[in-house]
Amino acid sequence: EMATAPVSPALSSAERDLHRHAGCGHTARPSDEQPLEGELNDLPHMEPLAQFADSYILVQAEDELLLIDQHALHERVRYERLRHSGQAWEPQQRLSPLELDLDARQSALVDAHHKRLNELGFHLEETNGSWMLTASPRLLEGEEIRRFFIDLLQDLAQDGGPLETLESKKDHIAFMNACRGAVKANDNLTLPEMRRLLDDMRRIPNPWACVHGRPTSLRISIDSLDHHFGRHG
Amino acid sequence: EMATAPVSPALSSAERDLHRHAGCGHTARPSDEQPLEGELNDLPHMEPLAQFADSYILVQAEDELLLIDQHALHERVRYERLRHSGQAWEPQQRLSPLELDLDARQSALVDAHHKRLNELGFHLEETNGSWMLTASPRLLEGEEIRRFFIDLLQDLAQDGGPLETLESKKDHIAFMNACRGAVKANDNLTLPEMRRLLDDMRRIPNPWACVHGRPTSLRISIDSLDHHFGRHG
């Protein structure tokens, strides 16, 4: 009644699981990140009024009051930036090659799909019968690389287009990184940081749902407030 | 569901009528008024966060977000100040006595209840067979005085305790004055003015309803927000 129901696509169990295990490491300050440059969506100009309980951003958006979950919004913004950034998926040369500990079946897969893997940002060399990773997508870090690569081989071994599967793998990685770096509940934000998040919010295709399908915002129209307070009729 | 239902006693038709005709003249700035000094009610410390749409005050009250109708709250605060101020009902000497145009029946009532009227702040003298008002309660102004006095005589003529009736008359006058001077929707408030209203809100017996019984606040608990945003379970 008071709140307009936000667009909340159902959460797949894989996504729930993902979120549960994504962990929460270093938090990026919204203002330190690259502003989004996509086309404007149909959101109106938004003015941050204040932060509530260090977790929600109170926003005047034309004739609506928005209560925005800062973590959910930042996560969505980070996801969009990461997912659609060519740079994040560019191969980055490793300082020292990573030796992959592959079994015979996996080695055969690398051999068979060498060119395809190269296009996906994984540069591989065979040295003394072992496969070494000399470059990997910029976005992947530490143990993530190995896990991602092994999963990818598994996908290549199965039927179905490997590129399509790569898209879902990219999603997976972008999800995890988006969540990890996003501001949390109980993080204090400055007004400029809130403004920056709202600017980015106007450049993402689905501003009303976080990447896990939960709502980013609770919307309360001035009209429904006036009604609540008996200002009508 | 989201909002805790506020305490909203039913509106009598007399009160509705009163509000409709109360008009809206000069607006008092909350900070120019006498702070209330009554006992603290059970409201927690409240921090004004911002004003929304120049009409609602957004407030952090411990684990609740309050959306407060600034007019409704100021009206209630002004009512309490006026109603329970001895000073407002003290007799104020008039610069020139007011000649009351009374019929024989009304004159007889004044004569019979002279002492009582004096106690209520109405000082009367008979000159050349006419009753003159030489002092009246400080709160009453202009034509209000004459109307109030005639109504009071009417009450005195009827059965029932005149003091009890005076109480309801005082209510009536306090209602009208509270509404008239209160800040309106679309009045810009500074943070210190909001803080002042909230300080006064902690000293009134029923902070959740305006004098007409409409709610002053929409209450949203952090818990219900967390629930809305899928932060639980």
Tab-separated table of C-alpha atoms in Angstrom:
chain	number	residue	atom	x	y	z
A	1	GLU	CA	0.000	0.000	0.000
A	2	MET	CA	2.537	2.675	1.074
A	3	ALA	CA	5.379	1.260	-0.969
A	4	THR	CA	5.411	0.564	-4.661
A	5	ALA	CA	6.475	-3.036	-5.141
A	6	PRO	CA	9.957	-3.044	-6.645
A	7	VAL	CA	10.910	-5.192	-9.600
A	8	SER	CA	12.300	-8.295	-7.938
A	9	PRO	CA	13.008	-11.206	-10.246
A	10	ALA	CA	13.100	-14.537	-8.442
A	11	LEU	CA	16.424	-15.471	-6.951
A	12	SER	CA	17.925	-18.636	-8.387
A	13	SER	CA	19.341	-20.991	-5.784
A	14	ALA	CA	22.720	-20.650	-7.490
A	15	GLU	CA	22.599	-16.898	-6.944
A	16	ARG	CA	21.571	-17.288	-3.328
A	17	ASP	CA	24.421	-19.668	-2.820
A	18	LEU	CA	26.786	-17.323	-4.551
A	19	HIS	CA	25.842	-14.463	-2.320
A	20	ARG	CA	26.152	-16.523	0.806
A	21	HIS	CA	29.704	-17.502	-0.047
A	22	ALA	CA	30.863	-14.301	-1.693
A	23	GLY	CA	32.445	-13.120	1.515
A	24	CYS	CA	33.176	-9.521	2.238
A	25	GLY	CA	36.692	-8.232	1.917
A	26	HIS	CA	37.910	-4.760	1.023
A	27	THR	CA	35.208	-2.134	0.488
A	28	ALA	CA	35.626	0.301	-2.397
A	29	ARG	CA	34.549	3.914	-1.842
A	30	PRO	CA	31.984	4.757	-4.541
A	31	SER	CA	33.772	8.014	-5.356
A	32	ASP	CA	37.068	6.247	-6.076
A	33	GLU	CA	35.492	4.223	-8.863
A	34	GLN	CA	35.066	5.008	-12.545
A	35	PRO	CA	31.734	6.778	-13.165
A	36	LEU	CA	29.369	4.820	-15.409
A	37	GLU	CA	28.948	6.283	-18.862
A	38	GLY	CA	26.005	4.322	-20.253
A	39	GLU	CA	22.820	5.932	-21.493
A	40	LEU	CA	20.491	7.492	-18.961
A	41	ASN	CA	17.592	5.285	-17.915
A	42	ASP	CA	14.187	6.780	-17.122
A	43	LEU	CA	14.955	7.713	-13.510
A	44	PRO	CA	14.412	11.388	-12.717
A	45	HIS	CA	16.998	13.666	-11.128
A	46	MET	CA	17.660	12.418	-7.605
A	47	GLU	CA	18.855	14.388	-4.609
A	48	PRO	CA	20.363	12.560	-1.631
A	49	LEU	CA	18.840	13.928	1.583
A	50	ALA	CA	20.632	11.914	4.233
A	51	GLN	CA	21.828	8.487	5.268
A	52	PHE	CA	19.655	6.527	7.705
A	53	ALA	CA	21.187	4.096	10.196
A	54	ASP	CA	24.423	4.188	8.149
A	55	SER	CA	22.724	1.686	5.829
A	56	TYR	CA	20.006	3.375	3.806
A	57	ILE	CA	20.150	6.436	1.577
A	58	LEU	CA	17.131	8.754	1.751
A	59	VAL	CA	16.528	10.340	-1.629
A	60	GLN	CA	14.123	12.848	-3.098
A	61	ALA	CA	13.326	11.682	-6.638
A	62	GLU	CA	10.795	14.138	-8.028
A	63	ASP	CA	7.542	13.187	-6.296
A	64	GLU	CA	8.902	10.143	-4.515
A	65	LEU	CA	10.903	9.471	-1.399
A	66	LEU	CA	13.299	6.594	-2.034
A	67	LEU	CA	14.838	4.545	0.762
A	68	ILE	CA	17.789	2.889	-0.928
A	69	ASP	CA	19.765	-0.088	0.384
A	70	GLN	CA	23.277	1.266	-0.167
A	71	HIS	CA	24.871	-2.185	-0.401
A	72	ALA	CA	22.321	-3.467	-2.921
A	73	LEU	CA	22.688	-0.389	-5.124
A	74	HIS	CA	26.479	-0.278	-5.007
A	75	GLU	CA	26.623	-3.979	-5.783
A	76	ARG	CA	24.431	-3.483	-8.861
A	77	VAL	CA	26.510	-0.508	-10.018
A	78	ARG	CA	29.755	-2.423	-9.550
A	79	TYR	CA	28.338	-5.417	-11.380
A	80	GLU	CA	27.338	-3.327	-14.380
A	81	ARG	CA	30.727	-1.602	-14.475
A	82	LEU	CA	32.611	-4.901	-14.232
A	83	ARG	CA	30.433	-6.975	-16.482
A	84	HIS	CA	30.513	-4.607	-19.387
A	85	SER	CA	34.039	-3.321	-19.046
A	86	GLY	CA	36.244	-4.645	-21.843
A	87	GLN	CA	39.276	-3.812	-19.734
A	88	ALA	CA	38.332	-6.103	-16.861
A	89	TRP	CA	38.368	-9.082	-19.174
A	90	GLU	CA	41.566	-8.185	-21.051
A	91	PRO	CA	44.433	-10.645	-20.613
A	92	GLN	CA	46.989	-9.438	-18.119
A	93	GLN	CA	50.492	-10.814	-18.396
A	94	ARG	CA	51.521	-12.651	-15.230
A	95	LEU	CA	54.831	-11.759	-13.548
A	96	SER	CA	55.524	-15.447	-13.196
A	97	PRO	CA	53.568	-18.117	-15.109
A	98	LEU	CA	51.119	-20.165	-13.037
A	99	GLU	CA	51.620	-23.891	-13.307
A	100	LEU	CA	48.252	-25.606	-13.761
A	101	ASP	CA	48.046	-29.017	-12.182
A	102	LEU	CA	45.991	-30.778	-14.880
A	103	ASP	CA	45.162	-34.411	-15.378
A	104	ALA	CA	45.441	-36.079	-18.792
A	105	ARG	CA	41.829	-35.362	-19.711
A	106	GLN	CA	42.143	-31.695	-18.787
A	107	SER	CA	45.447	-31.383	-20.687
A	108	ALA	CA	43.777	-32.785	-23.766
A	109	LEU	CA	40.995	-30.226	-23.425
A	110	VAL	CA	43.463	-27.339	-23.217
A	111	ASP	CA	45.237	-28.707	-26.263
A	112	ALA	CA	41.989	-29.000	-28.208
A	113	HIS	CA	40.653	-25.578	-27.252
A	114	HIS	CA	43.933	-23.671	-27.079
A	115	LYS	CA	42.895	-20.996	-29.567
A	116	ARG	CA	39.476	-20.462	-28.000
A	117	LEU	CA	40.993	-20.106	-24.538
A	118	ASN	CA	43.433	-17.564	-25.905
A	119	GLU	CA	40.538	-15.481	-27.215
A	120	LEU	CA	38.944	-15.583	-23.784
A	121	GLY	CA	42.015	-14.026	-22.189
A	122	PHE	CA	43.807	-17.181	-21.063
A	123	HIS	CA	47.274	-17.415	-22.582
A	124	LEU	CA	48.830	-20.848	-22.156
A	125	GLU	CA	52.221	-22.437	-22.849
A	126	GLU	CA	53.280	-26.030	-22.535
A	127	THR	CA	56.609	-26.423	-20.714
A	128	ASN	CA	58.094	-29.848	-19.902
A	129	GLY	CA	54.685	-31.451	-20.449
A	130	SER	CA	52.915	-29.061	-18.005
A	131	TRP	CA	50.534	-26.292	-18.983
A	132	MET	CA	51.574	-22.867	-17.690
A	133	LEU	CA	49.202	-19.867	-17.556
A	134	THR	CA	51.138	-16.785	-18.737
A	135	ALA	CA	48.223	-14.327	-18.847
A	136	SER	CA	44.651	-14.276	-17.494
A	137	PRO	CA	41.739	-11.803	-17.424
A	138	ARG	CA	42.679	-8.720	-15.397
A	139	LEU	CA	39.634	-9.162	-13.188
A	140	LEU	CA	40.596	-12.580	-11.816
A	141	GLU	CA	42.846	-12.676	-8.812
A	142	GLY	CA	44.695	-15.276	-6.749
A	143	GLU	CA	43.035	-18.640	-6.394
A	144	GLU	CA	40.029	-17.350	-8.362
A	145	ILE	CA	42.005	-17.815	-11.561
A	146	ARG	CA	42.617	-21.498	-11.050
A	147	ARG	CA	39.013	-22.225	-10.030
A	148	PHE	CA	37.612	-20.253	-12.931
A	149	PHE	CA	39.919	-21.984	-15.403
A	150	ILE	CA	39.120	-25.489	-14.200
A	151	ASP	CA	35.383	-24.721	-14.338
A	152	LEU	CA	35.848	-23.412	-17.845
A	153	LEU	CA	37.579	-26.636	-18.943
A	154	GLN	CA	34.697	-28.575	-17.465
A	155	ASP	CA	32.302	-26.500	-19.555
A	156	LEU	CA	34.386	-27.032	-22.697
A	157	ALA	CA	34.196	-30.773	-22.159
A	158	GLN	CA	30.417	-30.664	-22.162
A	159	ASP	CA	28.010	-30.056	-25.012
A	160	GLY	CA	26.743	-26.547	-25.655
A	161	GLY	CA	28.414	-23.376	-26.867
A	162	PRO	CA	31.472	-22.557	-24.796
A	163	LEU	CA	31.048	-18.842	-25.401
A	164	GLU	CA	27.547	-18.890	-24.003
A	165	THR	CA	28.866	-20.648	-20.971
A	166	LEU	CA	31.687	-18.157	-20.693
A	167	GLU	CA	29.080	-15.408	-20.497
A	168	SER	CA	27.537	-17.058	-17.467
A	169	LYS	CA	31.024	-17.543	-15.995
A	170	LYS	CA	31.737	-13.860	-16.524
A	171	ASP	CA	28.460	-13.131	-14.766
A	172	HIS	CA	29.490	-15.313	-11.887
A	173	ILE	CA	32.832	-13.558	-11.463
A	174	ALA	CA	31.308	-10.105	-11.853
A	175	PHE	CA	28.668	-11.019	-9.254
A	176	MET	CA	31.277	-12.071	-6.751
A	177	ASN	CA	33.494	-9.063	-7.263
A	178	ALA	CA	30.559	-6.663	-7.236
A	179	CYS	CA	29.383	-7.956	-3.894
A	180	ARG	CA	32.839	-8.165	-2.341
A	181	GLY	CA	33.802	-4.579	-2.977
A	182	ALA	CA	30.406	-2.938	-2.371
A	183	VAL	CA	29.791	-0.720	0.648
A	184	LYS	CA	28.128	-2.611	3.465
A	185	ALA	CA	25.328	-1.862	5.875
A	186	ASN	CA	26.781	0.276	8.703
A	187	ASP	CA	29.276	1.983	6.388
A	188	ASN	CA	29.093	5.733	6.754
A	189	LEU	CA	28.726	7.561	3.429
A	190	THR	CA	29.280	11.232	2.677
A	191	LEU	CA	26.743	13.220	0.635
A	192	PRO	CA	29.136	13.308	-2.388
A	193	GLU	CA	29.456	9.519	-2.191
A	194	MET	CA	25.679	9.162	-2.101
A	195	ARG	CA	25.352	11.566	-5.025
A	196	ARG	CA	27.870	9.527	-6.985
A	197	LEU	CA	25.939	6.293	-6.368
A	198	LEU	CA	22.747	8.006	-7.530
A	199	ASP	CA	24.468	9.335	-10.665
A	200	ASP	CA	25.578	5.785	-11.470
A	201	MET	CA	22.086	4.496	-10.663
A	202	ARG	CA	20.754	6.536	-13.579
A	203	ARG	CA	23.050	4.670	-15.999
A	204	ILE	CA	22.215	1.050	-15.247
A	205	PRO	CA	19.510	-0.928	-17.032
A	206	ASN	CA	17.740	-2.259	-13.942
A	207	PRO	CA	18.166	0.171	-11.058
A	208	TRP	CA	15.410	-1.367	-8.917
A	209	ALA	CA	17.023	-4.752	-8.243
A	210	CYS	CA	20.430	-5.752	-6.951
A	211	VAL	CA	22.296	-8.482	-8.836
A	212	HIS	CA	20.697	-11.118	-6.616
A	213	GLY	CA	17.224	-9.898	-7.496
A	214	ARG	CA	16.543	-8.229	-4.171
A	215	PRO	CA	15.147	-4.694	-4.265
A	216	THR	CA	17.510	-1.730	-4.122
A	217	SER	CA	14.804	0.731	-3.108
A	218	LEU	CA	11.623	1.269	-1.180
A	219	ARG	CA	9.541	3.891	-2.976
A	220	ILE	CA	7.078	6.142	-1.155
A	221	SER	CA	5.192	8.699	-3.217
A	222	ILE	CA	4.367	12.124	-1.804
A	223	ASP	CA	0.814	11.323	-2.763
A	224	SER	CA	0.657	8.227	-0.551
A	225	LEU	CA	2.293	10.196	2.288
A	226	ASP	CA	-0.288	12.976	1.950
A	227	HIS	CA	-2.963	10.308	2.006
A	228	HIS	CA	-1.515	8.693	5.134
A	229	PHE	CA	-1.502	12.056	6.908
A	230	GLY	CA	-5.079	12.819	5.959
A	231	ARG	CA	-4.138	15.617	3.593
A	232	HIS	CA	-6.553	14.334	0.955
A	233	GLY	CA	-10.347	14.032	1.015
B	1	GLU	CA	2.849	-3.844	7.386
B	2	MET	CA	5.775	-1.430	6.811
B	3	ALA	CA	4.345	1.284	9.004
B	4	THR	CA	3.262	1.021	12.592
B	5	ALA	CA	-0.287	2.305	12.835
B	6	PRO	CA	-0.219	5.615	14.693
B	7	VAL	CA	-2.578	6.420	17.525
B	8	SER	CA	-5.421	8.203	15.745
B	9	PRO	CA	-8.483	8.900	17.845
B	10	ALA	CA	-11.579	9.435	15.735
B	11	LEU	CA	-12.145	12.968	14.537
B	12	SER	CA	-15.340	14.538	15.828
B	13	SER	CA	-17.320	16.421	13.213
B	14	ALA	CA	-16.903	19.546	15.345
B	15	GLU	CA	-13.135	19.191	15.133
B	16	ARG	CA	-13.250	18.633	11.396
B	17	ASP	CA	-15.378	21.718	11.027
B	18	LEU	CA	-13.046	23.651	13.262
B	19	HIS	CA	-10.029	22.727	11.178
B	20	ARG	CA	-11.790	23.581	7.936
B	21	HIS	CA	-12.585	27.077	9.121
B	22	ALA	CA	-9.486	27.770	11.167
B	23	GLY	CA	-7.879	29.567	8.253
B	24	CYS	CA	-4.189	30.050	7.923
B	25	GLY	CA	-2.701	33.402	8.743
B	26	HIS	CA	0.733	34.236	10.076
B	27	THR	CA	3.109	31.302	10.524
B	28	ALA	CA	5.249	31.201	13.649
B	29	ARG	CA	8.829	29.920	13.300
B	30	PRO	CA	9.216	27.027	15.750
B	31	SER	CA	12.488	28.467	17.072
B	32	ASP	CA	10.870	31.791	18.003
B	33	GLU	CA	8.479	30.095	20.404
B	34	GLN	CA	8.856	29.222	24.063
B	35	PRO	CA	10.324	25.713	24.477
B	36	LEU	CA	8.007	23.294	26.241
B	37	GLU	CA	9.072	22.386	29.742
B	38	GLY	CA	6.798	19.499	30.612
B	39	GLU	CA	8.044	16.071	31.628
B	40	LEU	CA	9.700	13.907	29.001
B	41	ASN	CA	7.415	11.312	27.426
B	42	ASP	CA	8.748	7.910	26.395
B	43	LEU	CA	10.097	8.959	23.009
B	44	PRO	CA	13.787	8.240	22.513
B	45	HIS	CA	16.379	10.796	21.445
B	46	MET	CA	15.542	11.912	17.915
B	47	GLU	CA	17.896	13.260	15.281
B	48	PRO	CA	16.501	15.226	12.332
B	49	LEU	CA	18.088	13.934	9.121
B	50	ALA	CA	16.492	16.130	6.493
B	51	GLN	CA	13.268	17.692	5.271
B	52	PHE	CA	11.440	15.934	2.421
B	53	ALA	CA	9.395	17.910	-0.113
B	54	ASP	CA	9.472	20.884	2.294
B	55	SER	CA	6.633	19.152	4.165
B	56	TYR	CA	7.917	16.123	6.024
B	57	ILE	CA	10.733	15.804	8.534
B	58	LEU	CA	12.859	12.650	8.257
B	59	VAL	CA	14.032	11.580	11.679
B	60	GLN	CA	16.206	8.853	13.123
B	61	ALA	CA	14.625	7.782	16.424
B	62	GLU	CA	16.755	4.944	17.748
B	63	ASP	CA	15.751	1.960	15.594
B	64	GLU	CA	13.018	3.729	13.691
B	65	LEU	CA	12.817	6.085	10.767
B	66	LEU	CA	10.054	8.629	11.374
B	67	LEU	CA	8.414	10.592	8.583
B	68	ILE	CA	6.792	13.475	10.410
B	69	ASP	CA	4.099	15.802	9.053
B	70	GLN	CA	5.614	19.139	10.122
B	71	HIS	CA	2.280	20.943	10.224
B	72	ALA	CA	0.576	18.254	12.294
B	73	LEU	CA	3.432	18.140	14.810
B	74	HIS	CA	3.805	21.906	15.142
B	75	GLU	CA	0.056	22.255	15.592
B	76	ARG	CA	0.092	19.720	18.418
B	77	VAL	CA	3.067	21.402	20.071
B	78	ARG	CA	1.434	24.840	19.817
B	79	TYR	CA	-1.823	23.462	21.183
B	80	GLU	CA	-0.116	21.976	24.229
B	81	ARG	CA	1.822	25.187	24.886
B	82	LEU	CA	-1.312	27.322	24.606
B	83	ARG	CA	-3.710	25.064	26.391
B	84	HIS	CA	-1.615	24.619	29.472
B	85	SER	CA	-0.072	28.067	29.661
B	86	GLY	CA	-1.489	29.979	32.625
B	87	GLN	CA	-0.278	33.177	31.012
B	88	ALA	CA	-2.384	32.786	27.879
B	89	TRP	CA	-5.567	32.714	29.948
B	90	GLU	CA	-4.605	35.571	32.318
B	91	PRO	CA	-6.855	38.624	32.105
B	92	GLN	CA	-5.306	41.383	30.067
B	93	GLN	CA	-6.513	44.927	30.709
B	94	ARG	CA	-8.028	46.454	27.564
B	95	LEU	CA	-6.821	49.894	26.406
B	96	SER	CA	-10.453	50.864	25.905
B	97	PRO	CA	-13.347	48.861	27.341
B	98	LEU	CA	-15.375	46.839	24.841
B	99	GLU	CA	-19.081	47.548	24.925
B	100	LEU	CA	-21.016	44.272	24.809
B	101	ASP	CA	-24.303	44.477	22.963
B	102	LEU	CA	-26.371	42.240	25.240
B	103	ASP	CA	-30.081	41.576	25.364
B	104	ALA	CA	-32.003	41.542	28.657
B	105	ARG	CA	-31.558	37.811	29.157
B	106	GLN	CA	-27.800	37.987	28.521
B	107	SER	CA	-27.451	40.984	30.861
B	108	ALA	CA	-29.195	39.040	33.593
B	109	LEU	CA	-26.763	36.152	33.080
B	110	VAL	CA	-23.746	38.431	33.391
B	111	ASP	CA	-25.214	39.881	36.555
B	112	ALA	CA	-25.849	36.442	38.031
B	113	HIS	CA	-22.447	35.008	37.124
B	114	HIS	CA	-20.326	38.158	37.535
B	115	LYS	CA	-17.934	36.619	40.040
B	116	ARG	CA	-17.494	33.417	38.063
B	117	LEU	CA	-16.777	35.340	34.843
B	118	ASN	CA	-14.202	37.422	36.708
B	119	GLU	CA	-12.401	34.232	37.784
B	120	LEU	CA	-12.327	33.109	34.150
B	121	GLY	CA	-10.480	36.257	33.095
B	122	PHE	CA	-13.440	38.382	31.994
B	123	HIS	CA	-13.582	41.639	33.952
B	124	LEU	CA	-16.909	43.448	33.504
B	125	GLU	CA	-18.326	46.813	34.518
B	126	GLU	CA	-21.839	48.140	34.130
B	127	THR	CA	-21.888	51.692	32.733
B	128	ASN	CA	-25.116	53.516	31.868
B	129	GLY	CA	-26.989	50.212	31.895
B	130	SER	CA	-24.502	48.580	29.405
B	131	TRP	CA	-21.963	45.902	30.227
B	132	MET	CA	-18.389	46.847	29.320
B	133	LEU	CA	-15.549	44.338	29.076
B	134	THR	CA	-12.452	45.892	30.706
B	135	ALA	CA	-10.189	42.841	30.594
B	136	SER	CA	-10.213	39.494	28.773
B	137	PRO	CA	-7.912	36.463	28.487
B	138	ARG	CA	-4.633	37.456	26.816
B	139	LEU	CA	-5.050	34.742	24.205
B	140	LEU	CA	-8.285	36.090	22.731
B	141	GLU	CA	-8.016	38.706	20.040
B	142	GLY	CA	-10.332	40.974	18.085
B	143	GLU	CA	-13.750	39.595	17.259
B	144	GLU	CA	-12.805	36.279	18.902
B	145	ILE	CA	-13.428	37.872	22.292
B	146	ARG	CA	-17.021	38.804	21.620
B	147	ARG	CA	-17.858	35.401	20.066
B	148	PHE	CA	-16.186	33.525	22.900
B	149	PHE	CA	-17.999	35.578	25.542
B	150	ILE	CA	-21.438	35.173	23.982
B	151	ASP	CA	-20.884	31.412	23.683
B	152	LEU	CA	-19.822	31.354	27.318
B	153	LEU	CA	-23.027	33.107	28.395
B	154	GLN	CA	-25.013	30.569	26.431
B	155	ASP	CA	-23.232	27.809	28.335
B	156	LEU	CA	-23.886	29.498	31.675
B	157	ALA	CA	-27.613	29.610	30.847
B	158	GLN	CA	-27.695	25.853	30.353
B	159	ASP	CA	-27.436	23.052	32.859
B	160	GLY	CA	-24.059	21.500	33.566
B	161	GLY	CA	-20.884	22.810	35.152
B	162	PRO	CA	-19.775	26.054	33.539
B	163	LEU	CA	-16.143	25.323	34.346
B	164	GLU	CA	-16.305	22.027	32.510
B	165	THR	CA	-17.746	23.851	29.543
B	166	LEU	CA	-15.087	26.518	29.837
B	167	GLU	CA	-12.494	23.781	29.498
B	168	SER	CA	-13.973	22.754	26.173
B	169	LYS	CA	-14.098	26.417	25.128
B	170	LYS	CA	-10.449	26.817	26.029
B	171	ASP	CA	-9.769	23.718	23.920
B	172	HIS	CA	-11.603	25.265	21.026
B	173	ILE	CA	-9.635	28.499	21.195
B	174	ALA	CA	-6.324	26.690	21.644
B	175	PHE	CA	-7.159	24.438	18.666
B	176	MET	CA	-7.791	27.392	16.414
B	177	ASN	CA	-4.715	29.297	17.439
B	178	ALA	CA	-2.501	26.211	17.253
B	179	CYS	CA	-3.526	25.515	13.681
B	180	ARG	CA	-3.347	29.120	12.524
B	181	GLY	CA	0.227	29.719	13.551
B	182	ALA	CA	1.674	26.297	12.725
B	183	VAL	CA	4.162	25.828	9.871
B	184	LYS	CA	2.471	24.617	6.717
B	185	ALA	CA	3.295	22.048	4.084
B	186	ASN	CA	5.799	23.601	1.645
B	187	ASP	CA	7.423	25.718	4.379
B	188	ASN	CA	11.173	25.268	4.350
B	189	LEU	CA	12.617	24.418	7.776
B	190	THR	CA	16.227	24.608	8.932
B	191	LEU	CA	17.813	21.732	10.861
B	192	PRO	CA	17.752	23.769	14.125
B	193	GLU	CA	14.026	24.402	13.618
B	194	MET	CA	13.425	20.695	13.054
B	195	ARG	CA	15.489	19.879	16.141
B	196	ARG	CA	13.426	22.317	18.171
B	197	LEU	CA	10.159	20.724	17.040
B	198	LEU	CA	11.515	17.303	17.991
B	199	ASP	CA	12.631	18.569	21.413
B	200	ASP	CA	9.101	19.860	21.998
B	201	MET	CA	7.664	16.587	20.679
B	202	ARG	CA	9.302	14.807	23.604
B	203	ARG	CA	7.355	16.958	26.089
B	204	ILE	CA	3.781	16.475	24.905
B	205	PRO	CA	1.464	13.752	26.185
B	206	ASN	CA	0.337	12.433	22.792
B	207	PRO	CA	3.074	12.994	20.227
B	208	TRP	CA	1.585	10.613	17.645
B	209	ALA	CA	-1.597	12.519	16.827
B	210	CYS	CA	-2.248	16.119	15.836
B	211	VAL	CA	-5.022	17.971	17.671
B	212	HIS	CA	-7.511	16.836	15.047
B	213	GLY	CA	-6.610	13.204	15.617
B	214	ARG	CA	-4.660	12.752	12.413
B	215	PRO	CA	-1.246	11.090	12.675
B	216	THR	CA	1.862	13.219	13.093
B	217	SER	CA	4.230	10.457	12.017
B	218	LEU	CA	4.751	7.466	9.814
B	219	ARG	CA	7.023	5.009	11.624
B	220	ILE	CA	9.277	2.577	9.777
B	221	SER	CA	11.461	0.313	11.868
B	222	ILE	CA	14.954	-0.635	10.726
B	223	ASP	CA	13.824	-4.201	11.226
B	224	SER	CA	10.991	-3.882	8.714
B	225	LEU	CA	13.356	-2.141	6.289
B	226	ASP	CA	15.892	-4.934	6.637
B	227	HIS	CA	13.096	-7.391	6.019
B	228	HIS	CA	11.920	-5.518	2.918
B	229	PHE	CA	15.443	-5.587	1.525
B	230	GLY	CA	15.888	-9.290	2.160
B	231	ARG	CA	18.465	-8.809	4.887
B	232	HIS	CA	16.762	-11.364	7.122
B	233	GLY	CA	16.282	-15.103	6.687
